[in-house]
Amino acid sequence: MARKGQEITIAGGGVAGLAVACALARQGMPVSLFERAPEITEVGAGLQISPNGMRVIEALGLGDALRGASLAASAVTLRDGTTGHAVLRLDLAGVPVGYRLIHRARLIEILETQAREAGVQIILGTPRAPGGVRAGGLEIGADGWRSAYRAALNGREVPFFTGQVAWRALIPDEAPPEVEVFMGPGRHLVSYPLPGGLRNIVAVEERSAWAEEGWAHEDDPGALRAAFSRFGGPVGDWLARVDRVHLWGLFRHPVAPRWQNGEIAILGDAAHPTLPFLAQGANLALEDAWVLAACLARAPQAEALARYQALRRDRAARVVAAASANARNYHLRPPLNRLAYTALRLAGQIAPGAALKRFDWLYGYDATRESE
Ligand SMILES: Cc1cc2nc3c(=O)[nH]c(=O)nc-3n(C[C@H](O)[C@H](O)[C@H](O)COP(=O)(O)OP(=O)(O)OC[C@H]3O[C@@H](n4cnc5c(N)ncnc54)[C@H](O)[C@@H]3O)c2cc1C
């Protein structure tokens, strides 16, 4: 039910905010988007866009642009971190709609260009607070993990430190487009190539000392090398080439109980920040964006927002829970890790396609149908 003339304001120009702006503008809805950063810059590093996210990208008409700016991942391989030997390989070559590896800045650029072309008014350097919209208007909080809109709907909540920190780094490298996960006691490292001769590295370590949450805290590359000094395969060589690294503390935030109140709605990290262990932050944001816009196109606002929350909350909670569980699986200690690796190797040999099938619920989800 397109509302020509109705005011829609979005706070936040990340993946969620820009994607929902594109989806709404395609339906002819007038949209203003406020981003507090003075410019949309080269922040962040690699993102994995899995088939569930790609379906939304395709539906937004951005499939070709995204393919041109990303690599097609051929496989996800789990490896024993100490030896570097493969434990399980998930072959992604034939997955429907593809599984892509992209720099966050490129995805943001593609969404921003589309939003501007579709007539979205983008106002940079301007933070937005809940409550500034005229009666009958709609405010969308896409303002990330410290969301003021989430707080307006749910009150203040206190996230807790998971006892894990993560480093992220980019190094120059040319290699086949495979996602590799090196698992070790109390730590793991995920790496994959990006276009432009880059390699993305995210390394997670369990520790009791608290580290700050956020994307912009620099750390000493020596600390990363020391934490992974026992890892084999190519890891030592990669880490020797890291000259700049960011560190962030991993916090658990519950999925927001309330996503809307008839006048305000939240999406993306504002509604459900997730740990990075399933690479679903950006994909969930894309799914939310499509479903929110589709619900608004089909029903009066209050009904549409209620339906949006009903369609999305359980899905997001399931994905966030699965990401949290992955930390335990990746960080097993001896002798459990040996048993688990042997079981995974055997399973991979007996039924090579079965491991990927276990992710059907995640990658097979089609947000563009869900909302029909
Ligand atoms: C700087 C940065 C770097 C990142 N790098 C990576 C990465 O390398 N790998 C990875 O997997 N994920 C990364 N992420 C997270 C990933 O982008 C998100 O988990 C996912 O895409 C969901 O996006 P989102 O739009 O909900 O939130 P975000 O990407 O966090 O975007 C929220 C946006 O809202 C803006 N904002 C916040 N408050 C206000 C306000 N009051 N008014 C207006 N604007 C506001 C922020 O500046 C930000 O641009 C990064 C996020 C950020 C912000």
Coordinates of C-alpha atoms and ligand atoms in Angstrom, one line a residue:
M1 CA 0.0 0.0 0.0
A2 CA 2.3 2.8 -1.3
R3 CA 1.8 6.0 0.6
K4 CA 2.7 8.8 -1.7
G5 CA 3.5 11.9 0.3
Q6 CA 4.0 10.1 3.5
E7 CA 7.2 11.0 5.3
I8 CA 9.6 8.1 6.0
T9 CA 12.8 8.9 7.9
I10 CA 15.6 6.4 8.2
A11 CA 18.4 6.9 10.8
G12 CA 21.6 5.2 9.8
G13 CA 23.4 4.7 6.4
G14 CA 24.9 1.2 7.0
V15 CA 23.8 -1.9 5.0
A16 CA 20.3 -2.0 6.8
G17 CA 19.5 1.7 6.3
L18 CA 20.6 1.9 2.7
A19 CA 18.9 -1.4 1.7
V20 CA 15.6 -0.5 3.2
A21 CA 15.8 3.0 1.6
C22 CA 16.3 1.3 -1.8
A23 CA 13.5 -1.1 -1.2
L24 CA 11.0 1.6 -0.2
A25 CA 12.1 4.1 -2.9
R26 CA 11.5 1.4 -5.5
Q27 CA 7.8 1.4 -4.4
G28 CA 7.6 5.2 -4.9
M29 CA 7.8 6.1 -1.2
P30 CA 9.5 9.3 -0.4
V31 CA 12.5 8.6 1.9
S32 CA 15.0 10.7 3.8
L33 CA 18.1 9.0 5.2
F34 CA 20.2 10.5 7.9
E35 CA 23.7 9.2 8.6
R36 CA 25.7 10.7 11.5
A37 CA 29.1 10.2 9.8
P38 CA 30.2 13.2 7.7
E39 CA 30.8 10.9 4.8
I40 CA 30.3 7.3 3.7
T41 CA 33.9 6.2 3.7
E42 CA 36.1 3.1 3.4
V43 CA 35.3 1.7 6.8
G44 CA 35.1 -2.0 7.5
A45 CA 36.7 -4.9 5.7
G46 CA 35.3 -8.1 4.3
L47 CA 31.6 -9.3 4.3
Q48 CA 30.3 -12.6 3.1
I49 CA 27.0 -12.3 1.2
S50 CA 25.4 -15.8 1.4
P51 CA 22.5 -16.9 -0.9
N52 CA 19.8 -15.6 1.5
G53 CA 21.3 -12.1 1.3
M54 CA 21.9 -12.5 -2.5
R55 CA 18.2 -13.1 -3.1
V56 CA 17.5 -9.6 -1.7
I57 CA 20.4 -8.1 -3.7
E58 CA 18.9 -9.6 -6.9
A59 CA 15.4 -8.4 -6.0
L60 CA 16.7 -4.9 -5.6
G61 CA 18.1 -5.1 -9.1
L62 CA 21.7 -5.0 -7.8
G63 CA 22.8 -8.5 -8.8
D64 CA 25.1 -7.5 -11.6
A65 CA 26.6 -4.6 -9.7
L66 CA 27.4 -6.8 -6.7
R67 CA 28.8 -9.6 -8.9
G68 CA 31.1 -7.0 -10.5
A69 CA 32.5 -5.9 -7.2
S70 CA 32.9 -9.2 -5.4
L71 CA 34.3 -12.7 -5.8
A72 CA 32.3 -15.9 -6.0
A73 CA 33.3 -18.1 -3.0
S74 CA 34.1 -21.6 -4.2
A75 CA 34.0 -23.4 -0.8
V76 CA 34.1 -23.0 2.9
T77 CA 36.8 -25.3 4.4
L78 CA 37.2 -26.0 8.1
R79 CA 40.8 -26.7 9.0
D80 CA 42.6 -28.0 12.1
G81 CA 44.4 -24.8 13.1
T82 CA 47.6 -26.4 14.4
T83 CA 48.3 -28.5 11.3
G84 CA 46.4 -26.6 8.7
H85 CA 44.9 -29.9 7.4
A86 CA 41.3 -29.8 6.0
V87 CA 38.6 -31.3 8.3
L88 CA 35.5 -30.5 6.2
R89 CA 34.9 -28.8 2.9
L90 CA 31.6 -27.3 2.0
D91 CA 31.5 -27.0 -1.8
L92 CA 29.7 -23.7 -2.7
A93 CA 30.3 -23.9 -6.5
G94 CA 26.7 -24.9 -7.4
V95 CA 24.7 -23.0 -4.7
P96 CA 21.7 -21.2 -6.1
V97 CA 22.2 -17.4 -6.6
G98 CA 25.8 -17.6 -5.4
Y99 CA 27.8 -16.9 -2.3
R100 CA 29.9 -13.7 -2.6
L101 CA 32.9 -12.1 -0.9
I102 CA 32.9 -8.3 -0.9
H103 CA 34.5 -5.4 0.9
R104 CA 31.9 -3.7 3.1
A105 CA 32.7 -0.3 1.5
R106 CA 31.9 -1.6 -2.0
L107 CA 28.5 -3.0 -0.8
I108 CA 27.7 0.4 0.8
E109 CA 28.7 2.2 -2.4
I110 CA 26.4 0.0 -4.5
L111 CA 23.5 0.5 -2.2
E112 CA 24.1 4.3 -1.8
T113 CA 24.3 4.8 -5.6
Q114 CA 21.0 2.9 -6.1
A115 CA 19.3 4.8 -3.2
R116 CA 20.3 8.2 -4.7
E117 CA 19.2 7.2 -8.2
A118 CA 15.9 6.1 -6.8
G119 CA 15.4 9.5 -5.3
V120 CA 16.3 8.9 -1.6
Q121 CA 17.5 12.1 0.1
I122 CA 20.7 11.3 1.9
I123 CA 21.8 13.7 4.6
L124 CA 25.3 13.1 5.9
G125 CA 26.9 14.3 9.2
T126 CA 23.5 14.5 10.9
P127 CA 22.6 12.1 13.8
R128 CA 18.9 11.5 14.2
A129 CA 17.1 10.9 17.5
P130 CA 13.8 9.1 17.8
G131 CA 10.7 11.2 17.9
G132 CA 11.2 13.8 15.2
V133 CA 8.6 12.7 12.7
R134 CA 5.2 14.3 12.0
A135 CA 2.1 12.4 13.1
G136 CA 1.3 9.6 10.6
G137 CA 5.0 9.4 9.5
L138 CA 7.3 6.5 10.0
E139 CA 10.8 6.5 11.6
I140 CA 13.1 3.6 10.9
G141 CA 16.0 3.0 13.2
A142 CA 18.9 1.4 11.2
D143 CA 21.4 2.9 13.6
G144 CA 23.5 -0.2 14.4
W145 CA 24.4 -2.0 17.7
R146 CA 24.2 1.1 19.9
S147 CA 20.7 2.0 18.6
A148 CA 18.9 4.9 20.2
Y149 CA 15.7 3.6 18.4
R150 CA 16.0 0.2 20.0
A151 CA 16.4 1.9 23.4
A152 CA 13.3 4.0 22.7
L153 CA 11.3 0.8 22.0
N154 CA 12.8 -1.5 24.6
G155 CA 14.4 0.7 27.3
R156 CA 18.1 0.4 28.2
E157 CA 19.6 -3.1 28.1
V158 CA 23.1 -4.2 29.2
P159 CA 25.0 -6.4 26.8
F160 CA 27.5 -8.8 28.3
F161 CA 31.1 -9.5 27.3
T162 CA 31.4 -13.0 25.9
G163 CA 35.0 -13.4 27.0
Q164 CA 36.1 -13.3 23.3
V165 CA 37.9 -10.6 21.3
A166 CA 38.3 -10.4 17.6
W167 CA 41.0 -8.9 15.4
R168 CA 40.3 -7.9 11.8
A169 CA 43.0 -7.1 9.2
L170 CA 43.5 -6.9 5.5
I171 CA 46.7 -8.0 3.7
P172 CA 47.7 -8.0 0.1
D173 CA 47.3 -11.5 -1.4
E174 CA 46.1 -13.3 -4.6
A175 CA 44.5 -16.7 -3.9
P176 CA 41.5 -18.8 -5.0
P177 CA 38.2 -17.5 -3.5
E178 CA 37.8 -19.9 -0.6
V179 CA 36.7 -19.2 2.9
E180 CA 39.0 -21.0 5.4
V181 CA 38.3 -21.5 9.1
F182 CA 41.3 -22.5 11.2
M183 CA 40.0 -24.0 14.5
G184 CA 42.1 -24.3 17.7
P185 CA 41.7 -24.6 21.4
G186 CA 40.1 -21.3 22.6
R187 CA 40.6 -19.5 19.3
H188 CA 39.9 -19.6 15.6
L189 CA 40.8 -17.6 12.5
V190 CA 38.6 -17.0 9.4
S191 CA 40.2 -15.8 6.1
Y192 CA 39.2 -15.3 2.5
P193 CA 40.3 -13.3 -0.5
L194 CA 38.6 -10.1 -1.6
P195 CA 38.7 -8.4 -5.0
G196 CA 41.7 -6.1 -5.7
G197 CA 44.3 -8.5 -4.5
L198 CA 43.3 -8.4 -0.8
R199 CA 42.8 -11.0 1.9
N200 CA 40.4 -10.5 4.8
I201 CA 41.4 -12.0 8.2
V202 CA 39.2 -12.2 11.3
A203 CA 40.8 -13.9 14.3
V204 CA 39.0 -14.7 17.5
E205 CA 40.5 -15.5 20.9
E206 CA 38.9 -16.3 24.3
R207 CA 40.2 -14.2 27.1
S208 CA 39.0 -12.8 30.4
A209 CA 40.3 -9.2 29.9
W210 CA 37.6 -7.0 28.6
A211 CA 38.1 -5.2 25.3
E212 CA 35.9 -2.4 23.9
E213 CA 33.0 -3.1 21.5
G214 CA 33.2 -1.3 18.2
W215 CA 34.9 -1.2 14.8
A216 CA 37.5 1.4 15.1
H217 CA 40.0 0.4 17.9
E218 CA 43.5 -0.3 16.6
D219 CA 45.8 -2.9 18.2
D220 CA 49.4 -4.1 18.0
P221 CA 49.8 -6.7 15.2
G222 CA 52.3 -8.4 17.5
A223 CA 49.4 -9.3 19.9
L224 CA 47.6 -11.0 17.0
R225 CA 50.7 -12.9 15.9
A226 CA 51.4 -14.0 19.5
A227 CA 47.8 -15.3 20.0
F228 CA 48.1 -17.5 16.9
S229 CA 51.8 -18.5 17.0
R230 CA 50.9 -22.2 17.3
F231 CA 48.8 -22.2 14.2
G232 CA 50.2 -24.0 11.1
G233 CA 49.4 -23.9 7.4
P234 CA 49.6 -20.5 5.8
V235 CA 48.5 -18.6 9.0
G236 CA 52.0 -17.6 10.2
D237 CA 52.9 -16.2 6.8
W238 CA 49.6 -14.2 6.6
L239 CA 50.0 -12.8 10.0
A240 CA 53.6 -11.8 9.4
R241 CA 52.2 -9.5 6.6
V242 CA 49.7 -7.7 8.9
D243 CA 50.9 -4.2 9.5
R244 CA 47.6 -2.7 10.8
V245 CA 44.9 -4.4 12.9
H246 CA 41.7 -3.6 14.6
L247 CA 40.5 -5.3 17.8
W248 CA 37.0 -5.5 19.1
G249 CA 35.4 -7.1 22.2
L250 CA 32.5 -9.5 21.3
F251 CA 29.4 -8.7 23.3
R252 CA 26.1 -10.7 23.4
H253 CA 23.0 -8.5 23.0
P254 CA 19.7 -10.3 23.2
V255 CA 17.5 -10.0 20.1
A256 CA 15.2 -6.9 20.9
P257 CA 11.9 -8.0 22.3
R258 CA 10.1 -5.2 20.6
W259 CA 10.9 -4.1 17.0
Q260 CA 8.1 -1.6 16.4
N261 CA 5.4 0.5 18.0
G262 CA 3.3 1.5 15.0
E263 CA 5.4 4.7 14.4
I264 CA 9.0 3.4 14.8
A265 CA 10.6 0.3 13.5
I266 CA 14.1 -1.1 13.9
L267 CA 16.1 -3.4 11.7
G268 CA 19.6 -4.8 11.2
D269 CA 22.0 -4.6 14.1
A270 CA 19.7 -2.2 15.9
A271 CA 17.3 -5.1 16.3
H272 CA 19.6 -8.1 16.6
P273 CA 23.4 -7.6 16.8
T274 CA 25.0 -11.0 16.2
L275 CA 28.4 -12.5 16.9
P276 CA 30.3 -12.8 13.6
F277 CA 30.7 -16.7 13.7
L278 CA 28.1 -17.4 11.0
A279 CA 28.8 -14.3 8.8
Q280 CA 25.2 -13.2 8.9
G281 CA 25.1 -9.6 10.1
A282 CA 24.8 -8.0 6.7
N283 CA 22.6 -10.9 5.3
L284 CA 20.1 -10.5 8.1
A285 CA 20.0 -6.7 7.5
L286 CA 19.2 -7.3 3.8
E287 CA 16.5 -9.8 4.7
D288 CA 14.9 -7.4 7.3
A289 CA 15.1 -4.5 4.8
W290 CA 13.1 -6.4 2.1
V291 CA 10.5 -7.7 4.4
L292 CA 9.9 -4.4 6.1
A293 CA 9.4 -2.6 2.8
A294 CA 7.2 -5.4 1.4
C295 CA 5.0 -5.3 4.5
L296 CA 4.6 -1.5 4.2
A297 CA 3.7 -1.9 0.6
R298 CA 0.8 -4.3 1.4
A299 CA -1.0 -3.0 4.5
P300 CA -1.7 0.1 6.6
Q301 CA 1.3 1.1 8.7
A302 CA 0.4 -0.3 12.1
E303 CA -0.6 -3.6 10.7
A304 CA 2.4 -3.7 8.4
L305 CA 4.9 -3.1 11.2
A306 CA 3.3 -5.8 13.4
R307 CA 3.5 -8.3 10.5
Y308 CA 7.1 -7.3 9.9
Q309 CA 8.1 -8.1 13.5
A310 CA 6.1 -11.4 13.4
L311 CA 7.8 -12.5 10.2
R312 CA 11.4 -11.5 11.2
R313 CA 11.9 -11.9 15.0
D314 CA 12.1 -15.7 15.2
R315 CA 14.2 -16.0 12.1
A316 CA 16.7 -13.5 13.5
A317 CA 16.8 -15.2 16.9
R318 CA 17.5 -18.5 15.3
V319 CA 20.4 -17.2 13.3
V320 CA 21.9 -15.2 16.2
A321 CA 21.7 -18.4 18.4
A322 CA 23.4 -20.5 15.7
A323 CA 26.2 -17.9 15.4
S324 CA 26.7 -18.0 19.2
A325 CA 26.9 -21.8 19.2
N326 CA 29.5 -21.8 16.5
A327 CA 32.1 -20.3 18.9
R328 CA 31.9 -23.4 21.1
N329 CA 32.2 -25.7 18.1
Y330 CA 35.3 -23.9 16.7
H331 CA 37.1 -23.6 20.0
L332 CA 37.1 -27.2 21.3
R333 CA 40.0 -28.3 23.4
P334 CA 41.8 -31.7 23.3
P335 CA 40.7 -34.5 23.4
L336 CA 37.3 -33.3 22.3
N337 CA 38.6 -31.4 19.2
R338 CA 40.3 -34.6 17.9
L339 CA 37.1 -36.6 18.2
A340 CA 35.1 -33.8 16.6
Y341 CA 37.6 -33.4 13.7
T342 CA 37.6 -37.2 13.0
A343 CA 33.8 -37.3 13.0
L344 CA 33.6 -34.3 10.6
R345 CA 36.2 -35.8 8.3
L346 CA 34.3 -39.1 8.1
A347 CA 31.0 -37.4 7.6
G348 CA 32.5 -35.4 4.7
Q349 CA 33.8 -38.5 3.1
I350 CA 30.7 -40.6 3.4
A351 CA 28.2 -37.9 2.3
P352 CA 30.0 -34.8 0.9
G353 CA 26.8 -32.9 0.2
A354 CA 25.1 -33.5 3.6
A355 CA 27.1 -30.9 5.5
L356 CA 25.9 -28.1 3.2
K357 CA 22.3 -29.4 3.4
R358 CA 22.4 -28.8 7.2
F359 CA 22.5 -25.0 6.3
D360 CA 19.4 -25.2 4.0
W361 CA 17.3 -23.4 6.7
L362 CA 19.8 -20.5 6.7
Y363 CA 20.9 -20.1 3.0
G364 CA 17.6 -21.4 1.5
Y365 CA 15.5 -18.7 3.2
D366 CA 13.9 -16.3 0.6
A367 CA 12.9 -13.0 2.2
T368 CA 11.4 -11.9 -1.1
R369 CA 8.8 -14.8 -0.8
E370 CA 8.4 -14.7 2.9
S371 CA 6.6 -11.4 2.8
E372 CA 4.2 -12.3 0.0
Ligands
LIG1 C1 32.3 1.2 10.6 C2 31.8 -0.2 10.5 C3 32.6 -1.2 10.0 C4 32.2 -2.5 9.9 N1 33.0 -3.5 9.4 C5 32.6 -4.8 9.3 C6 33.4 -5.8 8.8 O1 34.6 -5.5 8.5 N2 32.9 -7.0 8.7 C7 31.7 -7.3 9.1 O2 31.3 -8.5 9.0 N3 30.8 -6.4 9.6 C8 31.3 -5.1 9.7 N4 30.4 -4.2 10.2 C9 29.1 -4.6 10.7 C10 28.1 -4.9 9.6 O3 28.1 -3.9 8.6 C11 26.8 -5.0 10.3 O4 26.8 -6.0 11.2 C12 25.7 -5.4 9.3 O5 26.0 -5.0 8.0 C13 24.3 -4.8 9.7 O6 24.4 -3.4 9.4 P1 23.5 -2.3 10.0 O7 23.2 -1.3 8.9 O8 22.4 -2.8 10.8 O9 24.5 -1.6 11.1 P2 25.8 -0.8 10.8 O10 26.6 -1.3 9.7 O11 26.5 -0.7 12.2 O12 25.3 0.7 10.4 C14 24.7 1.6 11.3 C15 24.9 3.0 10.7 O13 24.1 3.9 11.5 C16 24.9 5.1 11.7 N5 24.3 5.7 12.9 C17 24.3 5.3 14.2 N6 23.6 6.1 15.0 C18 23.0 7.0 14.2 C19 22.1 8.1 14.4 N7 21.7 8.4 15.7 N8 21.7 8.9 13.4 C20 22.2 8.6 12.1 N9 23.1 7.6 11.9 C21 23.5 6.8 12.9 C22 26.3 4.6 11.9 O14 27.2 5.6 11.7 C23 26.3 3.5 10.8 O15 26.7 4.0 9.6 C24 30.8 -2.8 10.3 C25 30.0 -1.8 10.8 C26 30.5 -0.5 10.9 C27 29.5 0.6 11.4

